[in-house]
JSON list of C-alpha atoms in Angstrom, two decimals:
[
{"chain": "A", "resi": 1, "resn": "MET", "atom": "CA", "xyz": [1.23, 61.62, -82.58]},
{"chain": "A", "resi": 2, "resn": "ARG", "atom": "CA", "xyz": [3.98, 63.30, -80.54]},
{"chain": "A", "resi": 3, "resn": "LYS", "atom": "CA", "xyz": [5.81, 64.23, -83.74]},
{"chain": "A", "resi": 4, "resn": "ILE", "atom": "CA", "xyz": [2.66, 65.74, -85.28]},
{"chain": "A", "resi": 5, "resn": "LEU", "atom": "CA", "xyz": [1.93, 67.75, -82.14]},
{"chain": "A", "resi": 6, "resn": "CYS", "atom": "CA", "xyz": [5.51, 69.03, -82.13]},
{"chain": "A", "resi": 7, "resn": "LEU", "atom": "CA", "xyz": [5.20, 70.17, -85.75]},
{"chain": "A", "resi": 8, "resn": "LEU", "atom": "CA", "xyz": [1.88, 71.85, -85.10]},
{"chain": "A", "resi": 9, "resn": "SER", "atom": "CA", "xyz": [3.24, 73.68, -82.07]},
{"chain": "A", "resi": 10, "resn": "LEU", "atom": "CA", "xyz": [6.11, 75.02, -84.13]},
{"chain": "A", "resi": 11, "resn": "PHE", "atom": "CA", "xyz": [3.63, 76.46, -86.60]},
{"chain": "A", "resi": 12, "resn": "LEU", "atom": "CA", "xyz": [2.45, 78.74, -83.84]},
{"chain": "A", "resi": 13, "resn": "PHE", "atom": "CA", "xyz": [5.81, 80.34, -83.06]},
{"chain": "A", "resi": 14, "resn": "SER", "atom": "CA", "xyz": [5.16, 83.07, -85.61]},
{"chain": "A", "resi": 15, "resn": "SER", "atom": "CA", "xyz": [1.53, 83.28, -86.63]},
{"chain": "A", "resi": 16, "resn": "HIS", "atom": "CA", "xyz": [2.13, 86.06, -89.16]},
{"chain": "A", "resi": 17, "resn": "ILE", "atom": "CA", "xyz": [4.45, 83.77, -91.14]},
{"chain": "A", "resi": 18, "resn": "PHE", "atom": "CA", "xyz": [2.70, 80.41, -91.16]},
{"chain": "A", "resi": 19, "resn": "THR", "atom": "CA", "xyz": [-0.78, 79.99, -92.63]},
{"chain": "A", "resi": 20, "resn": "PHE", "atom": "CA", "xyz": [-2.65, 77.24, -94.42]},
{"chain": "A", "resi": 21, "resn": "ASN", "atom": "CA", "xyz": [-4.36, 78.72, -97.46]},
{"chain": "A", "resi": 22, "resn": "GLU", "atom": "CA", "xyz": [-6.58, 75.81, -98.45]},
{"chain": "A", "resi": 23, "resn": "THR", "atom": "CA", "xyz": [-8.51, 72.98, -96.88]},
{"chain": "A", "resi": 24, "resn": "PHE", "atom": "CA", "xyz": [-7.60, 69.35, -97.59]},
{"chain": "A", "resi": 25, "resn": "THR", "atom": "CA", "xyz": [-10.72, 68.77, -99.73]},
{"chain": "A", "resi": 26, "resn": "GLU", "atom": "CA", "xyz": [-8.93, 69.41, -103.03]},
{"chain": "A", "resi": 27, "resn": "PRO", "atom": "CA", "xyz": [-5.84, 67.57, -104.33]},
{"chain": "A", "resi": 28, "resn": "LYS", "atom": "CA", "xyz": [-2.61, 69.32, -103.46]},
{"chain": "A", "resi": 29, "resn": "PRO", "atom": "CA", "xyz": [0.15, 69.97, -106.01]},
{"chain": "A", "resi": 30, "resn": "ILE", "atom": "CA", "xyz": [3.26, 67.82, -106.25]},
{"chain": "A", "resi": 31, "resn": "VAL", "atom": "CA", "xyz": [6.39, 69.17, -104.57]},
{"chain": "A", "resi": 32, "resn": "ILE", "atom": "CA", "xyz": [9.87, 67.81, -105.30]},
{"chain": "A", "resi": 33, "resn": "ILE", "atom": "CA", "xyz": [12.43, 68.15, -102.52]},
{"chain": "A", "resi": 34, "resn": "ASP", "atom": "CA", "xyz": [16.08, 67.68, -103.43]},
{"chain": "A", "resi": 35, "resn": "ALA", "atom": "CA", "xyz": [18.52, 67.05, -100.60]},
{"chain": "A", "resi": 36, "resn": "GLY", "atom": "CA", "xyz": [21.78, 68.13, -102.19]},
{"chain": "A", "resi": 37, "resn": "HIS", "atom": "CA", "xyz": [24.76, 65.75, -102.44]},
{"chain": "A", "resi": 38, "resn": "GLY", "atom": "CA", "xyz": [24.76, 62.43, -100.54]},
{"chain": "A", "resi": 39, "resn": "GLY", "atom": "CA", "xyz": [26.78, 59.25, -100.18]},
{"chain": "A", "resi": 40, "resn": "THR", "atom": "CA", "xyz": [30.41, 59.68, -101.17]},
{"chain": "A", "resi": 41, "resn": "ASP", "atom": "CA", "xyz": [29.54, 63.18, -102.36]},
{"chain": "A", "resi": 42, "resn": "GLY", "atom": "CA", "xyz": [29.61, 65.02, -99.07]},
{"chain": "A", "resi": 43, "resn": "GLY", "atom": "CA", "xyz": [29.31, 68.49, -100.53]},
{"chain": "A", "resi": 44, "resn": "ALA", "atom": "CA", "xyz": [31.00, 71.28, -98.60]},
{"chain": "A", "resi": 45, "resn": "THR", "atom": "CA", "xyz": [33.01, 70.49, -95.49]},
{"chain": "A", "resi": 46, "resn": "GLY", "atom": "CA", "xyz": [32.31, 72.87, -92.65]},
{"chain": "A", "resi": 47, "resn": "LEU", "atom": "CA", "xyz": [33.65, 73.39, -89.16]},
{"chain": "A", "resi": 48, "resn": "TYR", "atom": "CA", "xyz": [34.72, 70.24, -87.30]},
{"chain": "A", "resi": 49, "resn": "ASN", "atom": "CA", "xyz": [34.80, 68.39, -90.66]},
{"chain": "A", "resi": 50, "resn": "ALA", "atom": "CA", "xyz": [31.01, 68.39, -90.81]},
{"chain": "A", "resi": 51, "resn": "SER", "atom": "CA", "xyz": [29.65, 67.29, -94.20]},
{"chain": "A", "resi": 52, "resn": "GLU", "atom": "CA", "xyz": [27.02, 69.39, -95.93]},
{"chain": "A", "resi": 53, "resn": "LYS", "atom": "CA", "xyz": [25.10, 66.31, -97.07]},
{"chain": "A", "resi": 54, "resn": "HIS", "atom": "CA", "xyz": [23.83, 65.56, -93.55]},
{"chain": "A", "resi": 55, "resn": "PHE", "atom": "CA", "xyz": [22.48, 69.07, -92.98]},
{"chain": "A", "resi": 56, "resn": "ASN", "atom": "CA", "xyz": [20.79, 68.97, -96.39]},
{"chain": "A", "resi": 57, "resn": "LEU", "atom": "CA", "xyz": [19.10, 65.62, -95.78]},
{"chain": "A", "resi": 58, "resn": "SER", "atom": "CA", "xyz": [17.93, 66.47, -92.28]},
{"chain": "A", "resi": 59, "resn": "THR", "atom": "CA", "xyz": [16.35, 69.74, -93.44]},
{"chain": "A", "resi": 60, "resn": "ALA", "atom": "CA", "xyz": [14.82, 68.11, -96.52]},
{"chain": "A", "resi": 61, "resn": "LEU", "atom": "CA", "xyz": [13.22, 65.31, -94.50]},
{"chain": "A", "resi": 62, "resn": "LYS", "atom": "CA", "xyz": [11.74, 67.80, -92.06]},
{"chain": "A", "resi": 63, "resn": "LEU", "atom": "CA", "xyz": [10.35, 69.77, -94.98]},
{"chain": "A", "resi": 64, "resn": "ARG", "atom": "CA", "xyz": [8.91, 66.59, -96.50]},
{"chain": "A", "resi": 65, "resn": "ASP", "atom": "CA", "xyz": [7.11, 65.75, -93.26]},
{"chain": "A", "resi": 66, "resn": "ILE", "atom": "CA", "xyz": [5.48, 69.17, -93.10]},
{"chain": "A", "resi": 67, "resn": "PHE", "atom": "CA", "xyz": [4.27, 69.00, -96.71]},
{"chain": "A", "resi": 68, "resn": "LEU", "atom": "CA", "xyz": [2.90, 65.49, -96.11]},
{"chain": "A", "resi": 69, "resn": "LEU", "atom": "CA", "xyz": [1.15, 66.67, -92.96]},
{"chain": "A", "resi": 70, "resn": "ALA", "atom": "CA", "xyz": [-0.47, 69.42, -95.03]},
{"chain": "A", "resi": 71, "resn": "GLY", "atom": "CA", "xyz": [-1.70, 66.91, -97.61]},
{"chain": "A", "resi": 72, "resn": "TYR", "atom": "CA", "xyz": [0.81, 67.48, -100.41]},
{"chain": "A", "resi": 73, "resn": "ASP", "atom": "CA", "xyz": [2.21, 64.83, -102.73]},
{"chain": "A", "resi": 74, "resn": "VAL", "atom": "CA", "xyz": [5.97, 64.88, -102.14]},
{"chain": "A", "resi": 75, "resn": "LYS", "atom": "CA", "xyz": [8.72, 63.37, -104.27]},
{"chain": "A", "resi": 76, "resn": "MET", "atom": "CA", "xyz": [12.26, 63.15, -102.90]},
{"chain": "A", "resi": 77, "resn": "THR", "atom": "CA", "xyz": [15.49, 62.85, -104.86]},
{"chain": "A", "resi": 78, "resn": "ARG", "atom": "CA", "xyz": [16.92, 60.95, -101.87]},
{"chain": "A", "resi": 79, "resn": "THR", "atom": "CA", "xyz": [15.77, 59.97, -98.40]},
{"chain": "A", "resi": 80, "resn": "THR", "atom": "CA", "xyz": [18.97, 58.34, -97.12]},
{"chain": "A", "resi": 81, "resn": "ASP", "atom": "CA", "xyz": [22.67, 59.11, -97.06]},
{"chain": "A", "resi": 82, "resn": "ASP", "atom": "CA", "xyz": [23.26, 58.05, -100.63]},
{"chain": "A", "resi": 83, "resn": "ASP", "atom": "CA", "xyz": [23.68, 59.68, -104.02]},
{"chain": "A", "resi": 84, "resn": "THR", "atom": "CA", "xyz": [21.15, 59.13, -106.80]},
{"chain": "A", "resi": 85, "resn": "ASP", "atom": "CA", "xyz": [23.28, 57.55, -109.54]},
{"chain": "A", "resi": 86, "resn": "GLY", "atom": "CA", "xyz": [22.21, 54.00, -108.66]},
{"chain": "A", "resi": 87, "resn": "HIS", "atom": "CA", "xyz": [25.76, 52.61, -108.64]},
{"chain": "A", "resi": 88, "resn": "ASP", "atom": "CA", "xyz": [28.47, 51.80, -106.15]},
{"chain": "A", "resi": 89, "resn": "GLY", "atom": "CA", "xyz": [30.88, 54.69, -105.95]},
{"chain": "A", "resi": 90, "resn": "PHE", "atom": "CA", "xyz": [29.82, 58.01, -107.38]},
{"chain": "A", "resi": 91, "resn": "ASN", "atom": "CA", "xyz": [29.13, 59.33, -110.85]},
{"chain": "A", "resi": 92, "resn": "LYS", "atom": "CA", "xyz": [28.41, 63.06, -110.61]},
{"chain": "A", "resi": 93, "resn": "THR", "atom": "CA", "xyz": [26.93, 63.30, -114.10]},
{"chain": "A", "resi": 94, "resn": "GLU", "atom": "CA", "xyz": [24.44, 60.48, -113.57]},
{"chain": "A", "resi": 95, "resn": "ASP", "atom": "CA", "xyz": [23.57, 61.80, -110.13]},
{"chain": "A", "resi": 96, "resn": "ILE", "atom": "CA", "xyz": [22.65, 65.23, -111.53]},
{"chain": "A", "resi": 97, "resn": "TYR", "atom": "CA", "xyz": [20.81, 63.73, -114.52]},
{"chain": "A", "resi": 98, "resn": "ASN", "atom": "CA", "xyz": [18.68, 61.58, -112.21]},
{"chain": "A", "resi": 99, "resn": "ARG", "atom": "CA", "xyz": [17.68, 64.62, -110.18]},
{"chain": "A", "resi": 100, "resn": "GLU", "atom": "CA", "xyz": [16.82, 66.42, -113.40]},
{"chain": "A", "resi": 101, "resn": "ALA", "atom": "CA", "xyz": [14.82, 63.39, -114.59]},
{"chain": "A", "resi": 102, "resn": "LEU", "atom": "CA", "xyz": [12.59, 63.57, -111.52]},
{"chain": "A", "resi": 103, "resn": "GLY", "atom": "CA", "xyz": [11.78, 67.16, -112.42]},
{"chain": "A", "resi": 104, "resn": "LYS", "atom": "CA", "xyz": [10.97, 66.12, -115.98]},
{"chain": "A", "resi": 105, "resn": "GLU", "atom": "CA", "xyz": [8.73, 63.32, -114.72]},
{"chain": "A", "resi": 106, "resn": "TYR", "atom": "CA", "xyz": [6.63, 65.88, -112.84]},
{"chain": "A", "resi": 107, "resn": "PRO", "atom": "CA", "xyz": [6.93, 69.03, -114.99]},
{"chain": "A", "resi": 108, "resn": "ASN", "atom": "CA", "xyz": [4.29, 70.97, -113.05]},
{"chain": "A", "resi": 109, "resn": "ALA", "atom": "CA", "xyz": [5.88, 70.33, -109.67]},
{"chain": "A", "resi": 110, "resn": "VAL", "atom": "CA", "xyz": [7.80, 72.89, -107.66]},
{"chain": "A", "resi": 111, "resn": "PHE", "atom": "CA", "xyz": [11.44, 71.84, -107.23]},
{"chain": "A", "resi": 112, "resn": "LEU", "atom": "CA", "xyz": [13.14, 72.81, -103.95]},
{"chain": "A", "resi": 113, "resn": "SER", "atom": "CA", "xyz": [16.86, 72.03, -103.72]},
{"chain": "A", "resi": 114, "resn": "ILE", "atom": "CA", "xyz": [18.28, 72.22, -100.19]},
{"chain": "A", "resi": 115, "resn": "HIS", "atom": "CA", "xyz": [21.94, 73.10, -99.70]},
{"chain": "A", "resi": 116, "resn": "MET", "atom": "CA", "xyz": [24.39, 74.66, -97.25]},
{"chain": "A", "resi": 117, "resn": "ASN", "atom": "CA", "xyz": [26.90, 77.29, -98.31]},
{"chain": "A", "resi": 118, "resn": "PHE", "atom": "CA", "xyz": [30.64, 77.55, -97.74]},
{"chain": "A", "resi": 119, "resn": "SER", "atom": "CA", "xyz": [33.31, 80.18, -98.16]},
{"chain": "A", "resi": 120, "resn": "PRO", "atom": "CA", "xyz": [37.03, 80.11, -97.31]},
{"chain": "A", "resi": 121, "resn": "ALA", "atom": "CA", "xyz": [36.41, 83.44, -95.56]},
{"chain": "A", "resi": 122, "resn": "SER", "atom": "CA", "xyz": [34.99, 82.54, -92.15]},
{"chain": "A", "resi": 123, "resn": "ARG", "atom": "CA", "xyz": [33.32, 85.94, -91.86]},
{"chain": "A", "resi": 124, "resn": "ASP", "atom": "CA", "xyz": [30.94, 85.10, -94.75]},
{"chain": "A", "resi": 125, "resn": "LYS", "atom": "CA", "xyz": [27.52, 84.19, -93.42]},
{"chain": "A", "resi": 126, "resn": "GLY", "atom": "CA", "xyz": [23.83, 84.36, -94.14]},
{"chain": "A", "resi": 127, "resn": "PHE", "atom": "CA", "xyz": [20.92, 82.94, -96.10]},
{"chain": "A", "resi": 128, "resn": "GLN", "atom": "CA", "xyz": [20.44, 83.09, -99.85]},
{"chain": "A", "resi": 129, "resn": "VAL", "atom": "CA", "xyz": [18.06, 81.76, -102.49]},
{"chain": "A", "resi": 130, "resn": "PHE", "atom": "CA", "xyz": [18.96, 81.21, -106.14]},
{"chain": "A", "resi": 131, "resn": "TYR", "atom": "CA", "xyz": [16.32, 80.61, -108.79]},
{"chain": "A", "resi": 132, "resn": "GLY", "atom": "CA", "xyz": [16.25, 78.45, -111.91]},
{"chain": "A", "resi": 133, "resn": "ILE", "atom": "CA", "xyz": [16.50, 80.30, -115.21]},
{"chain": "A", "resi": 134, "resn": "LYS", "atom": "CA", "xyz": [14.13, 78.31, -117.47]},
{"chain": "A", "resi": 135, "resn": "ASN", "atom": "CA", "xyz": [10.84, 79.05, -115.71]},
{"chain": "A", "resi": 136, "resn": "GLU", "atom": "CA", "xyz": [9.92, 82.66, -114.99]},
{"chain": "A", "resi": 137, "resn": "GLN", "atom": "CA", "xyz": [7.99, 81.60, -111.88]},
{"chain": "A", "resi": 138, "resn": "SER", "atom": "CA", "xyz": [11.22, 80.41, -110.25]},
{"chain": "A", "resi": 139, "resn": "LYS", "atom": "CA", "xyz": [12.15, 83.98, -109.38]},
{"chain": "A", "resi": 140, "resn": "ILE", "atom": "CA", "xyz": [8.74, 84.56, -107.80]},
{"chain": "A", "resi": 141, "resn": "LEU", "atom": "CA", "xyz": [9.16, 81.44, -105.66]},
{"chain": "A", "resi": 142, "resn": "ALA", "atom": "CA", "xyz": [12.65, 82.53, -104.61]},
{"chain": "A", "resi": 143, "resn": "GLU", "atom": "CA", "xyz": [11.34, 85.94, -103.62]},
{"chain": "A", "resi": 144, "resn": "LYS", "atom": "CA", "xyz": [8.58, 84.37, -101.52]},
{"chain": "A", "resi": 145, "resn": "ILE", "atom": "CA", "xyz": [11.14, 82.29, -99.63]},
{"chain": "A", "resi": 146, "resn": "HIS", "atom": "CA", "xyz": [13.37, 85.34, -99.17]},
{"chain": "A", "resi": 147, "resn": "GLU", "atom": "CA", "xyz": [10.38, 87.34, -97.90]},
{"chain": "A", "resi": 148, "resn": "LYS", "atom": "CA", "xyz": [9.31, 84.71, -95.36]},
{"chain": "A", "resi": 149, "resn": "MET", "atom": "CA", "xyz": [12.87, 84.20, -94.17]},
{"chain": "A", "resi": 150, "resn": "THR", "atom": "CA", "xyz": [13.29, 87.95, -93.71]},
{"chain": "A", "resi": 151, "resn": "GLU", "atom": "CA", "xyz": [10.08, 88.10, -91.68]},
{"chain": "A", "resi": 152, "resn": "SER", "atom": "CA", "xyz": [11.32, 85.32, -89.43]},
{"chain": "A", "resi": 153, "resn": "SER", "atom": "CA", "xyz": [14.54, 87.16, -88.46]},
{"chain": "A", "resi": 154, "resn": "LEU", "atom": "CA", "xyz": [16.24, 83.76, -88.19]},
{"chain": "A", "resi": 155, "resn": "ALA", "atom": "CA", "xyz": [19.13, 84.40, -90.58]},
{"chain": "A", "resi": 156, "resn": "THR", "atom": "CA", "xyz": [22.41, 85.99, -89.52]},
{"chain": "A", "resi": 157, "resn": "ARG", "atom": "CA", "xyz": [22.28, 87.93, -92.77]},
{"chain": "A", "resi": 158, "resn": "MET", "atom": "CA", "xyz": [19.86, 88.07, -95.69]},
{"chain": "A", "resi": 159, "resn": "ARG", "atom": "CA", "xyz": [21.67, 87.88, -99.03]},
{"chain": "A", "resi": 160, "resn": "GLU", "atom": "CA", "xyz": [20.21, 89.04, -102.31]},
{"chain": "A", "resi": 161, "resn": "VAL", "atom": "CA", "xyz": [18.00, 86.75, -104.39]},
{"chain": "A", "resi": 162, "resn": "LYS", "atom": "CA", "xyz": [19.88, 85.87, -107.58]},
{"chain": "A", "resi": 163, "resn": "ALA", "atom": "CA", "xyz": [19.62, 83.75, -110.71]},
{"chain": "A", "resi": 164, "resn": "THR", "atom": "CA", "xyz": [21.54, 80.53, -110.33]},
{"chain": "A", "resi": 165, "resn": "PRO", "atom": "CA", "xyz": [25.01, 80.72, -111.91]},
{"chain": "A", "resi": 166, "resn": "ASN", "atom": "CA", "xyz": [25.38, 78.94, -115.24]},
{"chain": "A", "resi": 167, "resn": "THR", "atom": "CA", "xyz": [27.79, 76.50, -113.61]},
{"chain": "A", "resi": 168, "resn": "VAL", "atom": "CA", "xyz": [24.91, 74.89, -111.69]},
{"chain": "A", "resi": 169, "resn": "TYR", "atom": "CA", "xyz": [23.59, 72.43, -114.29]},
{"chain": "A", "resi": 170, "resn": "LEU", "atom": "CA", "xyz": [20.42, 71.41, -112.47]},
{"chain": "A", "resi": 171, "resn": "MET", "atom": "CA", "xyz": [19.02, 74.91, -111.99]},
{"chain": "A", "resi": 172, "resn": "LYS", "atom": "CA", "xyz": [20.06, 75.84, -115.52]},
{"chain": "A", "resi": 173, "resn": "HIS", "atom": "CA", "xyz": [18.08, 73.01, -117.15]},
{"chain": "A", "resi": 174, "resn": "LEU", "atom": "CA", "xyz": [15.03, 72.36, -114.96]},
{"chain": "A", "resi": 175, "resn": "GLU", "atom": "CA", "xyz": [11.82, 73.64, -116.52]},
{"chain": "A", "resi": 176, "resn": "ASN", "atom": "CA", "xyz": [9.96, 73.40, -113.20]},
{"chain": "A", "resi": 177, "resn": "PRO", "atom": "CA", "xyz": [9.59, 76.41, -110.93]},
{"chain": "A", "resi": 178, "resn": "SER", "atom": "CA", "xyz": [12.85, 75.72, -109.10]},
{"chain": "A", "resi": 179, "resn": "VAL", "atom": "CA", "xyz": [15.05, 77.20, -106.41]},
{"chain": "A", "resi": 180, "resn": "LEU", "atom": "CA", "xyz": [18.35, 76.36, -104.79]},
{"chain": "A", "resi": 181, "resn": "ILE", "atom": "CA", "xyz": [18.25, 77.33, -101.12]},
{"chain": "A", "resi": 182, "resn": "GLU", "atom": "CA", "xyz": [21.58, 78.02, -99.37]},
{"chain": "A", "resi": 183, "resn": "CYS", "atom": "CA", "xyz": [20.60, 77.83, -95.71]},
{"chain": "A", "resi": 184, "resn": "GLY", "atom": "CA", "xyz": [23.81, 79.22, -94.25]},
{"chain": "A", "resi": 185, "resn": "PHE", "atom": "CA", "xyz": [27.61, 79.02, -94.27]},
{"chain": "A", "resi": 186, "resn": "LEU", "atom": "CA", "xyz": [29.09, 75.93, -92.66]},
{"chain": "A", "resi": 187, "resn": "GLY", "atom": "CA", "xyz": [32.46, 77.65, -92.28]},
{"chain": "A", "resi": 188, "resn": "ASN", "atom": "CA", "xyz": [31.01, 80.50, -90.24]},
{"chain": "A", "resi": 189, "resn": "LYS", "atom": "CA", "xyz": [30.77, 79.83, -86.50]},
{"chain": "A", "resi": 190, "resn": "GLU", "atom": "CA", "xyz": [27.50, 81.69, -86.00]},
{"chain": "A", "resi": 191, "resn": "ASP", "atom": "CA", "xyz": [25.77, 80.03, -88.94]},
{"chain": "A", "resi": 192, "resn": "PHE", "atom": "CA", "xyz": [27.22, 76.63, -88.09]},
{"chain": "A", "resi": 193, "resn": "GLU", "atom": "CA", "xyz": [25.90, 76.73, -84.53]},
{"chain": "A", "resi": 194, "resn": "LEU", "atom": "CA", "xyz": [22.43, 77.61, -85.80]},
{"chain": "A", "resi": 195, "resn": "LEU", "atom": "CA", "xyz": [22.40, 74.96, -88.52]},
{"chain": "A", "resi": 196, "resn": "SER", "atom": "CA", "xyz": [23.62, 72.33, -86.05]},
{"chain": "A", "resi": 197, "resn": "ASP", "atom": "CA", "xyz": [20.46, 72.89, -83.98]},
{"chain": "A", "resi": 198, "resn": "GLU", "atom": "CA", "xyz": [17.69, 70.51, -85.01]},
{"chain": "A", "resi": 199, "resn": "LYS", "atom": "CA", "xyz": [15.01, 72.98, -83.89]},
{"chain": "A", "resi": 200, "resn": "TYR", "atom": "CA", "xyz": [16.54, 75.66, -86.10]},
{"chain": "A", "resi": 201, "resn": "ARG", "atom": "CA", "xyz": [16.46, 73.32, -89.10]},
{"chain": "A", "resi": 202, "resn": "GLN", "atom": "CA", "xyz": [12.83, 72.57, -88.26]},
{"chain": "A", "resi": 203, "resn": "LYS", "atom": "CA", "xyz": [12.04, 76.28, -88.32]},
{"chain": "A", "resi": 204, "resn": "LEU", "atom": "CA", "xyz": [13.78, 76.63, -91.68]},
{"chain": "A", "resi": 205, "resn": "ALA", "atom": "CA", "xyz": [11.65, 73.82, -93.05]},
{"chain": "A", "resi": 206, "resn": "LEU", "atom": "CA", "xyz": [8.50, 75.52, -91.78]},
{"chain": "A", "resi": 207, "resn": "ILE", "atom": "CA", "xyz": [9.50, 78.76, -93.49]},
{"chain": "A", "resi": 208, "resn": "PHE", "atom": "CA", "xyz": [10.20, 77.00, -96.79]},
{"chain": "A", "resi": 209, "resn": "PHE", "atom": "CA", "xyz": [6.82, 75.29, -96.55]},
{"chain": "A", "resi": 210, "resn": "ALA", "atom": "CA", "xyz": [4.96, 78.52, -95.76]},
{"chain": "A", "resi": 211, "resn": "ALA", "atom": "CA", "xyz": [6.62, 80.37, -98.63]},
{"chain": "A", "resi": 212, "resn": "THR", "atom": "CA", "xyz": [6.00, 77.56, -101.12]},
{"chain": "A", "resi": 213, "resn": "GLU", "atom": "CA", "xyz": [2.36, 77.23, -100.10]},
{"chain": "A", "resi": 214, "resn": "LYS", "atom": "CA", "xyz": [1.89, 80.98, -100.52]},
{"chain": "A", "resi": 215, "resn": "PHE", "atom": "CA", "xyz": [3.51, 80.79, -103.95]},
{"chain": "A", "resi": 216, "resn": "LEU", "atom": "CA", "xyz": [1.27, 77.90, -105.00]},
{"chain": "A", "resi": 217, "resn": "SER", "atom": "CA", "xyz": [-1.86, 79.64, -103.77]},
{"chain": "A", "resi": 218, "resn": "GLU", "atom": "CA", "xyz": [-1.05, 82.76, -105.78]},
{"chain": "A", "resi": 219, "resn": "ASN", "atom": "CA", "xyz": [0.32, 81.10, -108.94]},
{"chain": "A", "resi": 220, "resn": "ASP", "atom": "CA", "xyz": [-1.61, 78.39, -110.76]}
]
């Protein structure tokens, strides 16, 4: 109960951003949440040797809890500090294919991939959303997230919404409405301090939820 009350209180911190568009009387859509990396695949290494994978998972689990609280059916690519290849060690190809397979299993689901950014230039900072290239609604979803994040004024810098580079296999092949969310730069002191704050990650999750719900309410 305490956890639910905490989540509900956070919804109130910016009433112009967070709204529920439907009652719980009708079935909610399926949402897939992908916590990037995991296990021996730590992703980017930020300040103080912090691994991206932990930030991704923490944010993804917070986002899952909000969607569940709102009555959505949520599928996760991972819920623990592990990769998704199903083997000891790490096979990057199988890991990515398994994440893609979850999208294929639920082709009408929105696919939200949570990541943290990194640059060798410590001055680089800010929030950015990339969209998948196989579903035209992916760009609309990315723009909704960008819009809600801009309204929140939480980011140190708002970077331009872009199509995911061709080097990112998952976003190149998913047919779901899909986005890759780069929450901030782990090598930037300002971003790192924000992302290290659990309450900040909770607020990010709330924004991603609000934007996704708005997208779903406006796009069948």
